[in-house]
PDB file of C-alpha atoms in Angstrom:
ATOM      1  CA  MET A   1    -173.614  50.200-231.032  1.00  0.00           C
ATOM      2  CA  GLY A   2    -170.633  48.992-229.024  1.00  0.00           C
ATOM      3  CA  ARG A   3    -167.217  50.500-229.447  1.00  0.00           C
ATOM      4  CA  ILE A   4    -165.257  49.324-232.451  1.00  0.00           C
ATOM      5  CA  LYS A   5    -162.332  46.928-231.990  1.00  0.00           C
ATOM      6  CA  VAL A   6    -158.996  48.445-232.997  1.00  0.00           C
ATOM      7  CA  GLY A   7    -155.573  46.899-232.496  1.00  0.00           C
ATOM      8  CA  ILE A   8    -152.877  48.944-230.803  1.00  0.00           C
ATOM      9  CA  SER A   9    -149.264  48.683-229.712  1.00  0.00           C
ATOM     10  CA  SER A  10    -149.438  47.773-226.020  1.00  0.00           C
ATOM     11  CA  CYS A  11    -146.937  50.431-224.963  1.00  0.00           C
ATOM     12  CA  LEU A  12    -149.319  53.158-226.172  1.00  0.00           C
ATOM     13  CA  LEU A  13    -151.790  52.085-223.466  1.00  0.00           C
ATOM     14  CA  GLY A  14    -149.138  52.585-220.808  1.00  0.00           C
ATOM     15  CA  GLN A  15    -148.190  48.926-220.523  1.00  0.00           C
ATOM     16  CA  GLN A  16    -144.546  48.598-219.528  1.00  0.00           C
ATOM     17  CA  VAL A  17    -143.468  46.299-222.328  1.00  0.00           C
ATOM     18  CA  ARG A  18    -140.744  48.273-224.088  1.00  0.00           C
ATOM     19  CA  TYR A  19    -137.197  46.959-224.331  1.00  0.00           C
ATOM     20  CA  ASN A  20    -136.129  49.197-221.420  1.00  0.00           C
ATOM     21  CA  GLY A  21    -139.131  48.307-219.252  1.00  0.00           C
ATOM     22  CA  GLY A  22    -140.876  51.573-220.039  1.00  0.00           C
ATOM     23  CA  HIS A  23    -143.964  52.556-222.004  1.00  0.00           C
ATOM     24  CA  LYS A  24    -145.164  55.177-224.505  1.00  0.00           C
ATOM     25  CA  HIS A  25    -148.506  56.126-222.952  1.00  0.00           C
ATOM     26  CA  SER A  26    -150.543  58.110-225.473  1.00  0.00           C
ATOM     27  CA  SER A  27    -152.938  60.691-224.084  1.00  0.00           C
ATOM     28  CA  LEU A  28    -154.657  60.821-227.480  1.00  0.00           C
ATOM     29  CA  CYS A  29    -155.260  57.072-227.711  1.00  0.00           C
ATOM     30  CA  ASN A  30    -156.316  56.810-224.071  1.00  0.00           C
ATOM     31  CA  GLY A  31    -158.436  59.960-224.251  1.00  0.00           C
ATOM     32  CA  GLU A  32    -160.249  61.129-227.371  1.00  0.00           C
ATOM     33  CA  LEU A  33    -159.892  57.956-229.433  1.00  0.00           C
ATOM     34  CA  ALA A  34    -160.847  55.678-226.543  1.00  0.00           C
ATOM     35  CA  ARG A  35    -164.371  57.117-226.796  1.00  0.00           C
ATOM     36  CA  TYR A  36    -164.739  55.320-230.127  1.00  0.00           C
ATOM     37  CA  PHE A  37    -162.523  52.268-229.898  1.00  0.00           C
ATOM     38  CA  ASP A  38    -162.233  49.123-227.822  1.00  0.00           C
ATOM     39  CA  TYR A  39    -158.510  48.364-227.955  1.00  0.00           C
ATOM     40  CA  VAL A  40    -156.914  44.996-228.604  1.00  0.00           C
ATOM     41  CA  PRO A  41    -153.261  45.420-227.532  1.00  0.00           C
ATOM     42  CA  SER A  42    -150.242  43.528-228.840  1.00  0.00           C
ATOM     43  CA  CYS A  43    -146.510  43.728-228.191  1.00  0.00           C
ATOM     44  CA  PRO A  44    -144.786  41.559-230.795  1.00  0.00           C
ATOM     45  CA  GLU A  45    -141.413  41.581-229.047  1.00  0.00           C
ATOM     46  CA  GLN A  46    -142.869  40.487-225.723  1.00  0.00           C
ATOM     47  CA  GLY A  47    -145.190  38.064-227.522  1.00  0.00           C
ATOM     48  CA  ALA A  48    -142.203  36.510-229.270  1.00  0.00           C
ATOM     49  CA  GLY A  49    -140.759  35.665-225.860  1.00  0.00           C
ATOM     50  CA  LEU A  50    -138.023  38.305-225.811  1.00  0.00           C
ATOM     51  CA  GLY A  51    -138.796  39.401-222.257  1.00  0.00           C
ATOM     52  CA  VAL A  52    -138.956  42.764-220.463  1.00  0.00           C
ATOM     53  CA  PRO A  53    -136.494  44.384-220.196  1.00  0.00           C
ATOM     54  CA  ARG A  54    -134.547  43.031-223.188  1.00  0.00           C
ATOM     55  CA  PRO A  55    -131.596  44.023-225.336  1.00  0.00           C
ATOM     56  CA  ALA A  56    -132.434  46.671-227.942  1.00  0.00           C
ATOM     57  CA  MET A  57    -132.835  45.491-231.521  1.00  0.00           C
ATOM     58  CA  ARG A  58    -132.767  47.143-234.914  1.00  0.00           C
ATOM     59  CA  LEU A  59    -133.496  46.265-238.530  1.00  0.00           C
ATOM     60  CA  GLN A  60    -130.563  45.335-240.727  1.00  0.00           C
ATOM     61  CA  GLY A  61    -130.112  44.317-244.356  1.00  0.00           C
ATOM     62  CA  GLU A  62    -132.057  45.318-247.443  1.00  0.00           C
ATOM     63  CA  PRO A  63    -135.185  47.513-247.118  1.00  0.00           C
ATOM     64  CA  GLU A  64    -137.263  44.964-249.065  1.00  0.00           C
ATOM     65  CA  ALA A  65    -136.481  42.148-246.585  1.00  0.00           C
ATOM     66  CA  PRO A  66    -134.809  43.466-243.418  1.00  0.00           C
ATOM     67  CA  ARG A  67    -133.784  41.253-240.513  1.00  0.00           C
ATOM     68  CA  ALA A  68    -134.269  42.018-236.817  1.00  0.00           C
ATOM     69  CA  VAL A  69    -130.976  41.763-234.916  1.00  0.00           C
ATOM     70  CA  LEU A  70    -129.665  42.868-231.544  1.00  0.00           C
ATOM     71  CA  VAL A  71    -127.939  46.247-231.558  1.00  0.00           C
ATOM     72  CA  GLU A  72    -125.029  44.983-229.448  1.00  0.00           C
ATOM     73  CA  ASP A  73    -124.899  41.538-231.071  1.00  0.00           C
ATOM     74  CA  PRO A  74    -125.930  41.714-234.758  1.00  0.00           C
ATOM     75  CA  GLY A  75    -125.251  38.009-235.122  1.00  0.00           C
ATOM     76  CA  HIS A  76    -128.248  37.313-232.895  1.00  0.00           C
ATOM     77  CA  ASP A  77    -131.144  37.233-235.378  1.00  0.00           C
ATOM     78  CA  LEU A  78    -134.687  37.579-234.008  1.00  0.00           C
ATOM     79  CA  THR A  79    -136.507  37.641-237.328  1.00  0.00           C
ATOM     80  CA  GLU A  80    -137.921  34.129-237.181  1.00  0.00           C
ATOM     81  CA  ALA A  81    -139.171  34.534-233.612  1.00  0.00           C
ATOM     82  CA  LEU A  82    -141.070  37.673-234.605  1.00  0.00           C
ATOM     83  CA  ALA A  83    -142.411  35.982-237.751  1.00  0.00           C
ATOM     84  CA  ARG A  84    -143.738  33.042-235.719  1.00  0.00           C
ATOM     85  CA  TYR A  85    -145.493  35.404-233.322  1.00  0.00           C
ATOM     86  CA  ALA A  86    -147.061  37.329-236.217  1.00  0.00           C
ATOM     87  CA  ALA A  87    -148.326  34.105-237.839  1.00  0.00           C
ATOM     88  CA  GLN A  88    -149.829  32.942-234.538  1.00  0.00           C
ATOM     89  CA  ARG A  89    -151.365  36.331-233.757  1.00  0.00           C
ATOM     90  CA  MET A  90    -152.963  37.136-237.118  1.00  0.00           C
ATOM     91  CA  PRO A  91    -156.048  34.885-236.840  1.00  0.00           C
ATOM     92  CA  SER A  92    -157.068  36.587-233.573  1.00  0.00           C
ATOM     93  CA  LEU A  93    -156.821  40.008-235.249  1.00  0.00           C
ATOM     94  CA  ALA A  94    -159.207  39.177-238.092  1.00  0.00           C
ATOM     95  CA  GLY A  95    -162.091  40.970-236.385  1.00  0.00           C
ATOM     96  CA  LEU A  96    -160.285  44.284-236.021  1.00  0.00           C
ATOM     97  CA  CYS A  97    -161.434  47.407-237.855  1.00  0.00           C
ATOM     98  CA  GLY A  98    -158.094  49.230-237.656  1.00  0.00           C
ATOM     99  CA  TYR A  99    -154.686  49.301-235.997  1.00  0.00           C
ATOM    100  CA  ILE A 100    -152.592  52.007-234.288  1.00  0.00           C
ATOM    101  CA  PHE A 101    -148.827  51.448-234.203  1.00  0.00           C
ATOM    102  CA  ILE A 102    -145.997  53.019-232.229  1.00  0.00           C
ATOM    103  CA  ALA A 103    -143.616  54.868-234.555  1.00  0.00           C
ATOM    104  CA  LYS A 104    -139.993  53.963-235.338  1.00  0.00           C
ATOM    105  CA  SER A 105    -140.176  50.530-233.701  1.00  0.00           C
ATOM    106  CA  PRO A 106    -138.336  47.687-235.491  1.00  0.00           C
ATOM    107  CA  SER A 107    -141.409  45.549-234.894  1.00  0.00           C
ATOM    108  CA  CYS A 108    -144.309  48.020-234.951  1.00  0.00           C
ATOM    109  CA  GLY A 109    -143.170  51.073-236.913  1.00  0.00           C
ATOM    110  CA  LEU A 110    -145.447  51.682-239.891  1.00  0.00           C
ATOM    111  CA  PHE A 111    -143.326  54.238-241.743  1.00  0.00           C
ATOM    112  CA  ASP A 112    -139.708  55.346-241.830  1.00  0.00           C
ATOM    113  CA  VAL A 113    -138.163  52.613-239.687  1.00  0.00           C
ATOM    114  CA  LYS A 114    -134.401  52.875-240.098  1.00  0.00           C
ATOM    115  CA  ILE A 115    -132.567  50.019-241.792  1.00  0.00           C
ATOM    116  CA  HIS A 116    -128.872  49.513-241.019  1.00  0.00           C
ATOM    117  CA  ARG A 117    -126.209  47.928-243.147  1.00  0.00           C
ATOM    118  CA  PRO A 118    -123.961  45.304-241.505  1.00  0.00           C
ATOM    119  CA  ASP A 119    -121.293  47.983-241.013  1.00  0.00           C
ATOM    120  CA  GLY A 120    -123.747  50.103-239.016  1.00  0.00           C
ATOM    121  CA  THR A 121    -124.413  52.771-241.626  1.00  0.00           C
ATOM    122  CA  LEU A 122    -127.969  53.522-242.670  1.00  0.00           C
ATOM    123  CA  GLN A 123    -129.665  52.406-245.831  1.00  0.00           C
ATOM    124  CA  PRO A 124    -130.986  55.361-247.873  1.00  0.00           C
ATOM    125  CA  ARG A 125    -134.514  53.940-247.735  1.00  0.00           C
ATOM    126  CA  ALA A 126    -136.481  53.110-244.620  1.00  0.00           C
ATOM    127  CA  SER A 127    -139.068  50.350-244.178  1.00  0.00           C
ATOM    128  CA  ARG A 128    -141.802  49.056-241.902  1.00  0.00           C
ATOM    129  CA  GLY A 129    -141.337  47.197-238.645  1.00  0.00           C
ATOM    130  CA  LEU A 130    -141.638  43.443-239.116  1.00  0.00           C
ATOM    131  CA  PHE A 131    -144.971  42.964-237.341  1.00  0.00           C
ATOM    132  CA  ALA A 132    -146.518  46.027-238.993  1.00  0.00           C
ATOM    133  CA  ALA A 133    -145.388  44.729-242.386  1.00  0.00           C
ATOM    134  CA  ALA A 134    -146.894  41.300-241.696  1.00  0.00           C
ATOM    135  CA  LEU A 135    -150.242  42.818-240.707  1.00  0.00           C
ATOM    136  CA  VAL A 136    -150.389  45.039-243.780  1.00  0.00           C
ATOM    137  CA  ARG A 137    -149.601  42.056-246.001  1.00  0.00           C
ATOM    138  CA  ALA A 138    -152.309  39.968-244.348  1.00  0.00           C
ATOM    139  CA  MET A 139    -154.967  42.734-244.396  1.00  0.00           C
ATOM    140  CA  PRO A 140    -153.934  45.301-247.006  1.00  0.00           C
ATOM    141  CA  LEU A 141    -157.133  47.349-246.800  1.00  0.00           C
ATOM    142  CA  LEU A 142    -157.279  47.513-242.993  1.00  0.00           C
ATOM    143  CA  PRO A 143    -157.035  51.132-241.754  1.00  0.00           C
ATOM    144  CA  VAL A 144    -153.631  51.521-240.100  1.00  0.00           C
ATOM    145  CA  GLU A 145    -151.822  54.529-238.682  1.00  0.00           C
ATOM    146  CA  GLU A 146    -149.000  55.589-236.387  1.00  0.00           C
ATOM    147  CA  GLU A 147    -149.882  57.225-233.086  1.00  0.00           C
ATOM    148  CA  GLY A 148    -147.729  60.284-233.725  1.00  0.00           C
ATOM    149  CA  ARG A 149    -149.403  61.045-237.042  1.00  0.00           C
ATOM    150  CA  LEU A 150    -152.841  60.911-235.407  1.00  0.00           C
ATOM    151  CA  HIS A 151    -152.090  64.227-233.689  1.00  0.00           C
ATOM    152  CA  ASP A 152    -152.597  65.788-237.128  1.00  0.00           C
ATOM    153  CA  PRO A 153    -156.363  66.562-237.260  1.00  0.00           C
ATOM    154  CA  GLU A 154    -156.694  65.663-240.948  1.00  0.00           C
ATOM    155  CA  LEU A 155    -154.891  62.342-240.588  1.00  0.00           C
ATOM    156  CA  ARG A 156    -156.837  61.565-237.415  1.00  0.00           C
ATOM    157  CA  GLN A 157    -160.191  62.226-239.110  1.00  0.00           C
ATOM    158  CA  SER A 158    -159.142  60.133-242.104  1.00  0.00           C
ATOM    159  CA  PHE A 159    -158.266  57.211-239.850  1.00  0.00           C
ATOM    160  CA  ILE A 160    -161.494  57.433-237.854  1.00  0.00           C
ATOM    161  CA  THR A 161    -163.558  57.615-241.054  1.00  0.00           C
ATOM    162  CA  ARG A 162    -161.817  54.576-242.537  1.00  0.00           C
ATOM    163  CA  VAL A 163    -162.248  52.584-239.315  1.00  0.00           C
ATOM    164  CA  PHE A 164    -165.961  53.331-239.233  1.00  0.00           C
ATOM    165  CA  ALA A 165    -166.261  52.495-242.944  1.00  0.00           C
ATOM    166  CA  TRP A 166    -164.576  49.127-242.332  1.00  0.00           C
ATOM    167  CA  HIS A 167    -166.896  48.443-239.387  1.00  0.00           C
ATOM    168  CA  HIS A 168    -170.062  49.379-241.285  1.00  0.00           C
ATOM    169  CA  TRP A 169    -168.965  47.350-244.303  1.00  0.00           C
ATOM    170  CA  GLN A 170    -168.532  44.260-242.167  1.00  0.00           C
ATOM    171  CA  GLN A 171    -172.033  44.826-240.785  1.00  0.00           C
ATOM    172  CA  LEU A 172    -173.437  45.141-244.306  1.00  0.00           C
ATOM    173  CA  CYS A 173    -171.744  41.927-245.408  1.00  0.00           C
ATOM    174  CA  ARG A 174    -173.130  40.046-242.402  1.00  0.00           C
ATOM    175  CA  GLU A 175    -176.652  41.319-243.115  1.00  0.00           C
ATOM    176  CA  GLY A 176    -176.432  40.399-246.790  1.00  0.00           C
ATOM    177  CA  LEU A 177    -175.442  42.499-249.783  1.00  0.00           C
ATOM    178  CA  SER A 178    -178.105  44.130-251.925  1.00  0.00           C
ATOM    179  CA  ALA A 179    -178.174  46.972-254.430  1.00  0.00           C
ATOM    180  CA  ALA A 180    -180.189  49.102-252.013  1.00  0.00           C
ATOM    181  CA  GLY A 181    -177.839  48.274-249.146  1.00  0.00           C
ATOM    182  CA  LEU A 182    -174.802  49.287-251.195  1.00  0.00           C
ATOM    183  CA  GLN A 183    -176.424  52.597-252.096  1.00  0.00           C
ATOM    184  CA  THR A 184    -177.307  53.311-248.459  1.00  0.00           C
ATOM    185  CA  PHE A 185    -173.776  52.474-247.388  1.00  0.00           C
ATOM    186  CA  HIS A 186    -172.322  54.764-250.041  1.00  0.00           C
ATOM    187  CA  LEU A 187    -174.505  57.686-248.982  1.00  0.00           C
ATOM    188  CA  ARG A 188    -173.043  57.437-245.483  1.00  0.00           C
ATOM    189  CA  TYR A 189    -169.546  58.199-246.841  1.00  0.00           C
ATOM    190  CA  ARG A 190    -170.383  60.251-249.922  1.00  0.00           C
ATOM    191  CA  ALA A 191    -169.625  63.619-248.306  1.00  0.00           C
ATOM    192  CA  SER A 192    -166.219  62.451-247.119  1.00  0.00           C
ATOM    193  CA  LEU A 193    -165.435  61.053-250.554  1.00  0.00           C
ATOM    194  CA  ARG A 194    -166.564  64.215-252.324  1.00  0.00           C
ATOM    195  CA  ALA A 195    -164.368  66.351-250.086  1.00  0.00           C
ATOM    196  CA  ARG A 196    -161.312  64.108-250.338  1.00  0.00           C
ATOM    197  CA  ASN A 197    -161.422  62.683-253.858  1.00  0.00           C
ATOM    198  CA  PRO A 198    -164.282  63.826-256.130  1.00  0.00           C
ATOM    199  CA  ALA A 199    -163.049  61.814-259.117  1.00  0.00           C
ATOM    200  CA  ALA A 200    -162.945  58.601-257.071  1.00  0.00           C
ATOM    201  CA  CYS A 201    -166.435  59.349-255.760  1.00  0.00           C
ATOM    202  CA  GLU A 202    -167.767  59.606-259.312  1.00  0.00           C
ATOM    203  CA  ASP A 203    -166.059  56.352-260.279  1.00  0.00           C
ATOM    204  CA  LEU A 204    -167.614  54.591-257.289  1.00  0.00           C
ATOM    205  CA  GLU A 205    -171.060  55.914-258.124  1.00  0.00           C
ATOM    206  CA  GLN A 206    -170.743  54.704-261.708  1.00  0.00           C
ATOM    207  CA  LEU A 207    -169.740  51.317-260.343  1.00  0.00           C
ATOM    208  CA  LEU A 208    -172.716  51.246-257.983  1.00  0.00           C
ATOM    209  CA  SER A 209    -175.117  52.047-260.800  1.00  0.00           C
ATOM    210  CA  LYS A 210    -174.319  48.613-262.203  1.00  0.00           C
ATOM    211  CA  ALA A 211    -175.465  46.926-258.974  1.00  0.00           C
ATOM    212  CA  PHE A 212    -179.079  47.128-260.161  1.00  0.00           C
ATOM    213  CA  VAL A 213    -178.342  45.025-263.235  1.00  0.00           C
ATOM    214  CA  GLN A 214    -175.596  42.786-261.834  1.00  0.00           C
ATOM    215  CA  LEU A 215    -175.378  40.716-258.672  1.00  0.00           C
ATOM    216  CA  PRO A 216    -174.161  43.029-255.857  1.00  0.00           C
ATOM    217  CA  GLU A 217    -171.656  40.390-254.735  1.00  0.00           C
ATOM    218  CA  ALA A 218    -169.851  40.714-258.065  1.00  0.00           C
ATOM    219  CA  LEU A 219    -169.201  44.401-257.436  1.00  0.00           C
ATOM    220  CA  ALA A 220    -168.762  44.447-253.683  1.00  0.00           C
ATOM    221  CA  ALA A 221    -165.075  43.572-253.400  1.00  0.00           C
ATOM    222  CA  ARG A 222    -164.106  46.019-256.142  1.00  0.00           C
ATOM    223  CA  TYR A 223    -166.260  48.774-254.649  1.00  0.00           C
ATOM    224  CA  PHE A 224    -164.875  48.357-251.138  1.00  0.00           C
ATOM    225  CA  ARG A 225    -161.279  48.224-252.344  1.00  0.00           C
ATOM    226  CA  GLN A 226    -161.700  51.463-254.288  1.00  0.00           C
ATOM    227  CA  LEU A 227    -163.552  53.109-251.395  1.00  0.00           C
ATOM    228  CA  MET A 228    -160.860  52.390-248.832  1.00  0.00           C
ATOM    229  CA  ARG A 229    -158.110  53.596-251.153  1.00  0.00           C
ATOM    230  CA  ALA A 230    -160.057  56.774-251.902  1.00  0.00           C
ATOM    231  CA  LEU A 231    -160.480  57.539-248.194  1.00  0.00           C
ATOM    232  CA  GLU A 232    -156.752  57.209-247.470  1.00  0.00           C
ATOM    233  CA  PRO A 233    -154.699  60.368-246.934  1.00  0.00           C
ATOM    234  CA  VAL A 234    -152.350  61.303-249.756  1.00  0.00           C
ATOM    235  CA  PRO A 235    -149.055  59.523-248.956  1.00  0.00           C
ATOM    236  CA  SER A 236    -145.639  61.130-249.004  1.00  0.00           C
ATOM    237  CA  ALA A 237    -143.086  59.795-251.498  1.00  0.00           C
ATOM    238  CA  THR A 238    -141.568  57.573-248.775  1.00  0.00           C
ATOM    239  CA  GLU A 239    -144.948  56.277-247.640  1.00  0.00           C
ATOM    240  CA  ALA A 240    -145.995  55.575-251.230  1.00  0.00           C
ATOM    241  CA  TRP A 241    -142.957  53.309-251.681  1.00  0.00           C
ATOM    242  CA  GLN A 242    -143.633  51.523-248.382  1.00  0.00           C
ATOM    243  CA  ARG A 243    -147.273  50.940-249.285  1.00  0.00           C
TER     244      ARG A 243
END
């Protein structure tokens, strides 16, 4: 089996695409995780034509719908440029099995990205970066994580498990769904489910028992949705709101 395709913020691979011309090379992503994954890099800010180096930007406005503006010139709004890039990029990301983002970025941050008010003070709630938010909206079940959090062994194992589950599910769908195929797929992840969420595992097994009397296709979407949610790490209060 070839390595699984996972999207990643380009700077984490050592590409010098950050606003200051630097990078955020990740030894974890380029070491341990690279044994499993074939990376598909993206830099939304560079992709939106903002150049390298470029003026720093930040998120401003309301947490539910922040705008991307330049730090030194808040009247210069980059939101639409980033939105156009995201819309153009999404179709090419449809084959991914996961995504690793750089933290705190106004485009790529997945959690706790600061939102400023027009007067420069911070909103009490944080948000996602604009590109990360667009990807999560487009593919809400796709396994996503921030590079920094992957240094936590439990979060790293959760992400890897979810990526492999996504990959194997896509294989199963291509081969054709059947009651036996669903049961075999479930057995592959049963131990992880039992350890992480026994109640969810029981619910999924009750659902699968119906596959022998109903068409598997009728249960597949519901089963996979519940599986991916059950395999997720327990979110903090902030992460729960951002999800």
